[in-house]
Amino acid sequence: MTQDWYFESYERLCEAVVKQAVYDYQRALRRLARHPHDEEALRGKEECERFFRRDMALYSDLDGEVIIKAIRQRVDKEMKR
């Protein structure tokens, strides 16, 4: 029972880390769409892309490049409305 609880807690933590990265990446892309030279947004975008490309495997078996592409498409569509 205790091992299951630890594993479930670890899975939830990993899920939360990935969700936060998605949220941060969307926020950075939205900001850059309105303010292309915003240094903080540029750093945030780069940090998130680095996470998705390099560190994502520590938290999930999802493909970071696929996530980057999907978020970019979603934000592009959203910003065109």
Tab-separated table of N, CA and C in Angstrom:
chain	number	residue	atom	x	y	z
A	1	MET	N	0.824	-1.207	0.000
A	1	MET	CA	0.000	0.000	0.000
A	1	MET	C	0.860	1.260	0.000
A	2	THR	N	1.850	1.302	0.876
A	2	THR	CA	2.696	2.483	0.995
A	2	THR	C	3.475	2.741	-0.295
A	3	GLN	N	3.989	1.679	-0.909
A	3	GLN	CA	4.719	1.845	-2.166
A	3	GLN	C	3.809	2.402	-3.256
A	4	ASP	N	2.592	1.918	-3.322
A	4	ASP	CA	1.641	2.423	-4.305
A	4	ASP	C	1.382	3.911	-4.096
A	5	TRP	N	1.256	4.292	-2.851
A	5	TRP	CA	0.998	5.690	-2.522
A	5	TRP	C	2.170	6.567	-2.971
A	6	TYR	N	3.404	6.111	-2.718
A	6	TYR	CA	4.577	6.875	-3.137
A	6	TYR	C	4.622	6.995	-4.660
A	7	PHE	N	4.345	5.892	-5.342
A	7	PHE	CA	4.383	5.910	-6.797
A	7	PHE	C	3.313	6.844	-7.362
A	8	GLU	N	2.108	6.777	-6.823
A	8	GLU	CA	1.043	7.664	-7.281
A	8	GLU	C	1.386	9.124	-7.008
A	9	SER	N	1.983	9.389	-5.874
A	9	SER	CA	2.388	10.761	-5.547
A	9	SER	C	3.451	11.248	-6.517
A	10	TYR	N	4.394	10.390	-6.836
A	10	TYR	CA	5.443	10.730	-7.788
A	10	TYR	C	4.841	11.008	-9.164
A	11	GLU	N	3.907	10.165	-9.597
A	11	GLU	CA	3.253	10.382	-10.895
A	11	GLU	C	2.517	11.717	-10.926
A	12	ARG	N	1.817	12.036	-9.847
A	12	ARG	CA	1.087	13.314	-9.792
A	12	ARG	C	2.051	14.495	-9.826
A	13	LEU	N	3.174	14.363	-9.137
A	13	LEU	CA	4.176	15.430	-9.153
A	13	LEU	C	4.728	15.617	-10.565
A	14	CYS	N	5.053	14.528	-11.226
A	14	CYS	CA	5.568	14.610	-12.597
A	14	CYS	C	4.542	15.259	-13.522
A	15	GLU	N	3.303	14.863	-13.369
A	15	GLU	CA	2.223	15.433	-14.172
A	15	GLU	C	2.108	16.941	-13.937
A	16	ALA	N	2.222	17.352	-12.686
A	16	ALA	CA	2.121	18.773	-12.345
A	16	ALA	C	3.282	19.569	-12.946
A	17	VAL	N	4.472	18.992	-12.954
A	17	VAL	CA	5.639	19.676	-13.534
A	17	VAL	C	5.424	19.901	-15.031
A	18	VAL	N	4.948	18.890	-15.722
A	18	VAL	CA	4.714	19.013	-17.168
A	18	VAL	C	3.599	20.023	-17.440
A	19	LYS	N	2.518	19.956	-16.668
A	19	LYS	CA	1.415	20.907	-16.858
A	19	LYS	C	1.889	22.341	-16.644
A	20	GLN	N	2.737	22.565	-15.651
A	20	GLN	CA	3.249	23.913	-15.396
A	20	GLN	C	4.115	24.386	-16.557
A	21	ALA	N	4.917	23.490	-17.118
A	21	ALA	CA	5.744	23.853	-18.276
A	21	ALA	C	4.865	24.229	-19.470
A	22	VAL	N	3.790	23.492	-19.679
A	22	VAL	CA	2.851	23.806	-20.768
A	22	VAL	C	2.251	25.195	-20.539
A	23	TYR	N	1.791	25.438	-19.313
A	23	TYR	CA	1.204	26.740	-18.978
A	23	TYR	C	2.224	27.865	-19.188
A	24	ASP	N	3.450	27.682	-18.713
A	24	ASP	CA	4.490	28.706	-18.848
A	24	ASP	C	4.831	28.955	-20.314
A	25	TYR	N	4.889	27.887	-21.106
A	25	TYR	CA	5.213	28.027	-22.525
A	25	TYR	C	4.102	28.785	-23.260
A	26	GLN	N	2.861	28.439	-22.980
A	26	GLN	CA	1.743	29.159	-23.596
A	26	GLN	C	1.802	30.630	-23.230
A	27	ARG	N	2.037	30.923	-21.977
A	27	ARG	CA	2.094	32.313	-21.516
A	27	ARG	C	3.211	33.079	-22.221
A	28	ALA	N	4.384	32.445	-22.343
A	28	ALA	CA	5.508	33.102	-23.019
A	28	ALA	C	5.190	33.359	-24.490
A	29	LEU	N	4.598	32.380	-25.163
A	29	LEU	CA	4.263	32.556	-26.588
A	29	LEU	C	3.215	33.642	-26.794
A	30	ARG	N	2.227	33.685	-25.919
A	30	ARG	CA	1.207	34.743	-26.024
A	30	ARG	C	1.840	36.113	-25.835
A	31	ARG	N	2.705	36.218	-24.859
A	31	ARG	CA	3.380	37.496	-24.589
A	31	ARG	C	4.236	37.905	-25.789
A	32	LEU	N	4.952	36.946	-26.366
A	32	LEU	CA	5.801	37.249	-27.517
A	32	LEU	C	4.989	37.619	-28.750
A	33	ALA	N	3.794	37.094	-28.874
A	33	ALA	CA	2.937	37.464	-30.004
A	33	ALA	C	2.582	38.944	-29.939
A	34	ARG	N	2.434	39.454	-28.732
A	34	ARG	CA	2.090	40.877	-28.561
A	34	ARG	C	3.322	41.772	-28.418
A	35	HIS	N	4.382	41.207	-27.853
A	35	HIS	CA	5.612	41.971	-27.581
A	35	HIS	C	6.818	41.110	-27.982
A	36	PRO	N	7.158	41.078	-29.276
A	36	PRO	CA	8.183	40.166	-29.794
A	36	PRO	C	9.584	40.315	-29.185
A	37	HIS	N	9.872	41.438	-28.575
A	37	HIS	CA	11.221	41.649	-28.038
A	37	HIS	C	11.263	41.587	-26.518
A	38	ASP	N	10.233	41.082	-25.906
A	38	ASP	CA	10.156	40.978	-24.452
A	38	ASP	C	11.196	39.951	-23.974
A	39	GLU	N	12.217	40.433	-23.278
A	39	GLU	CA	13.333	39.578	-22.849
A	39	GLU	C	12.889	38.474	-21.890
A	40	GLU	N	12.019	38.792	-20.965
A	40	GLU	CA	11.551	37.790	-19.997
A	40	GLU	C	10.773	36.683	-20.704
A	41	ALA	N	9.924	37.068	-21.640
A	41	ALA	CA	9.152	36.078	-22.398
A	41	ALA	C	10.066	35.225	-23.273
A	42	LEU	N	11.076	35.845	-23.865
A	42	LEU	CA	12.039	35.087	-24.675
A	42	LEU	C	12.787	34.053	-23.827
A	43	ARG	N	13.224	34.466	-22.641
A	43	ARG	CA	13.905	33.532	-21.737
A	43	ARG	C	12.968	32.404	-21.319
A	44	GLY	N	11.724	32.750	-20.999
A	44	GLY	CA	10.749	31.737	-20.610
A	44	GLY	C	10.499	30.737	-21.715
A	45	LYS	N	10.366	31.235	-22.941
A	45	LYS	CA	10.157	30.366	-24.105
A	45	LYS	C	11.339	29.412	-24.271
A	46	GLU	N	12.549	29.944	-24.189
A	46	GLU	CA	13.753	29.121	-24.354
A	46	GLU	C	13.876	28.082	-23.242
A	47	GLU	N	13.577	28.478	-22.008
A	47	GLU	CA	13.644	27.537	-20.888
A	47	GLU	C	12.647	26.404	-21.070
A	48	CYS	N	11.440	26.733	-21.492
A	48	CYS	CA	10.417	25.704	-21.692
A	48	CYS	C	10.800	24.768	-22.833
A	49	GLU	N	11.300	25.322	-23.923
A	49	GLU	CA	11.707	24.478	-25.048
A	49	GLU	C	12.853	23.566	-24.640
A	50	ARG	N	13.783	24.075	-23.851
A	50	ARG	CA	14.882	23.247	-23.353
A	50	ARG	C	14.334	22.112	-22.480
A	51	PHE	N	13.363	22.440	-21.621
A	51	PHE	CA	12.740	21.425	-20.785
A	51	PHE	C	12.077	20.354	-21.648
A	52	PHE	N	11.263	20.775	-22.621
A	52	PHE	CA	10.550	19.810	-23.454
A	52	PHE	C	11.512	18.933	-24.260
A	53	ARG	N	12.613	19.506	-24.707
A	53	ARG	CA	13.549	18.755	-25.548
A	53	ARG	C	14.525	17.900	-24.744
A	54	ARG	N	14.935	18.372	-23.590
A	54	ARG	CA	16.010	17.699	-22.862
A	54	ARG	C	15.545	17.005	-21.590
A	55	ASP	N	14.698	17.651	-20.822
A	55	ASP	CA	14.367	17.146	-19.491
A	55	ASP	C	13.034	16.415	-19.406
A	56	MET	N	12.219	16.532	-20.418
A	56	MET	CA	10.875	15.960	-20.406
A	56	MET	C	10.893	14.469	-20.090
A	57	ALA	N	11.883	13.756	-20.580
A	57	ALA	CA	11.956	12.305	-20.385
A	57	ALA	C	12.053	11.917	-18.914
A	58	LEU	N	12.481	12.823	-18.072
A	58	LEU	CA	12.549	12.541	-16.637
A	58	LEU	C	11.160	12.509	-16.010
A	59	TYR	N	10.192	13.138	-16.668
A	59	TYR	CA	8.854	13.312	-16.104
A	59	TYR	C	7.756	12.570	-16.855
A	60	SER	N	8.001	12.248	-18.107
A	60	SER	CA	6.943	11.677	-18.929
A	60	SER	C	7.546	10.969	-20.134
A	61	ASP	N	6.765	10.093	-20.744
A	61	ASP	CA	7.219	9.443	-21.975
A	61	ASP	C	6.656	10.146	-23.212
A	62	LEU	N	6.079	11.326	-23.011
A	62	LEU	CA	5.559	12.121	-24.125
A	62	LEU	C	6.710	12.706	-24.935
A	63	ASP	N	6.465	12.961	-26.194
A	63	ASP	CA	7.461	13.539	-27.092
A	63	ASP	C	7.443	15.060	-26.955
A	64	GLY	N	8.530	15.627	-26.488
A	64	GLY	CA	8.622	17.064	-26.266
A	64	GLY	C	8.422	17.884	-27.523
A	65	GLU	N	8.944	17.409	-28.654
A	65	GLU	CA	8.785	18.143	-29.917
A	65	GLU	C	7.315	18.201	-30.329
A	66	VAL	N	6.602	17.125	-30.100
A	66	VAL	CA	5.173	17.096	-30.429
A	66	VAL	C	4.416	18.086	-29.548
A	67	ILE	N	4.795	18.157	-28.294
A	67	ILE	CA	4.148	19.099	-27.377
A	67	ILE	C	4.428	20.533	-27.799
A	68	ILE	N	5.675	20.831	-28.131
A	68	ILE	CA	6.035	22.182	-28.589
A	68	ILE	C	5.192	22.562	-29.804
A	69	LYS	N	5.125	21.665	-30.775
A	69	LYS	CA	4.363	21.943	-32.005
A	69	LYS	C	2.887	22.169	-31.703
A	70	ALA	N	2.313	21.327	-30.845
A	70	ALA	CA	0.883	21.448	-30.519
A	70	ALA	C	0.591	22.760	-29.794
A	71	ILE	N	1.450	23.141	-28.881
A	71	ILE	CA	1.234	24.391	-28.140
A	71	ILE	C	1.376	25.583	-29.069
A	72	ARG	N	2.381	25.561	-29.932
A	72	ARG	CA	2.555	26.655	-30.892
A	72	ARG	C	1.325	26.811	-31.773
A	73	GLN	N	0.807	25.687	-32.273
A	73	GLN	CA	-0.380	25.740	-33.133
A	73	GLN	C	-1.574	26.296	-32.368
A	74	ARG	N	-1.752	25.848	-31.143
A	74	ARG	CA	-2.880	26.312	-30.335
A	74	ARG	C	-2.784	27.814	-30.068
A	75	VAL	N	-1.598	28.284	-29.710
A	75	VAL	CA	-1.425	29.704	-29.414
A	75	VAL	C	-1.563	30.536	-30.687
A	76	ASP	N	-0.999	30.067	-31.793
A	76	ASP	CA	-1.143	30.789	-33.072
A	76	ASP	C	-2.615	30.947	-33.436
A	77	LYS	N	-3.366	29.867	-33.335
A	77	LYS	CA	-4.796	29.904	-33.653
A	77	LYS	C	-5.527	30.860	-32.717
A	78	GLU	N	-5.193	30.787	-31.453
A	78	GLU	CA	-5.815	31.635	-30.434
A	78	GLU	C	-5.538	33.125	-30.692
A	79	MET	N	-4.313	33.441	-31.079
A	79	MET	CA	-3.918	34.828	-31.276
A	79	MET	C	-4.503	35.417	-32.561
A	80	LYS	N	-4.926	34.581	-33.484
A	80	LYS	CA	-5.509	35.065	-34.742
A	80	LYS	C	-6.985	35.415	-34.619
A	81	ARG	N	-7.599	35.042	-33.520
A	81	ARG	CA	-9.022	35.351	-33.329
A	81	ARG	C	-9.277	36.806	-33.172
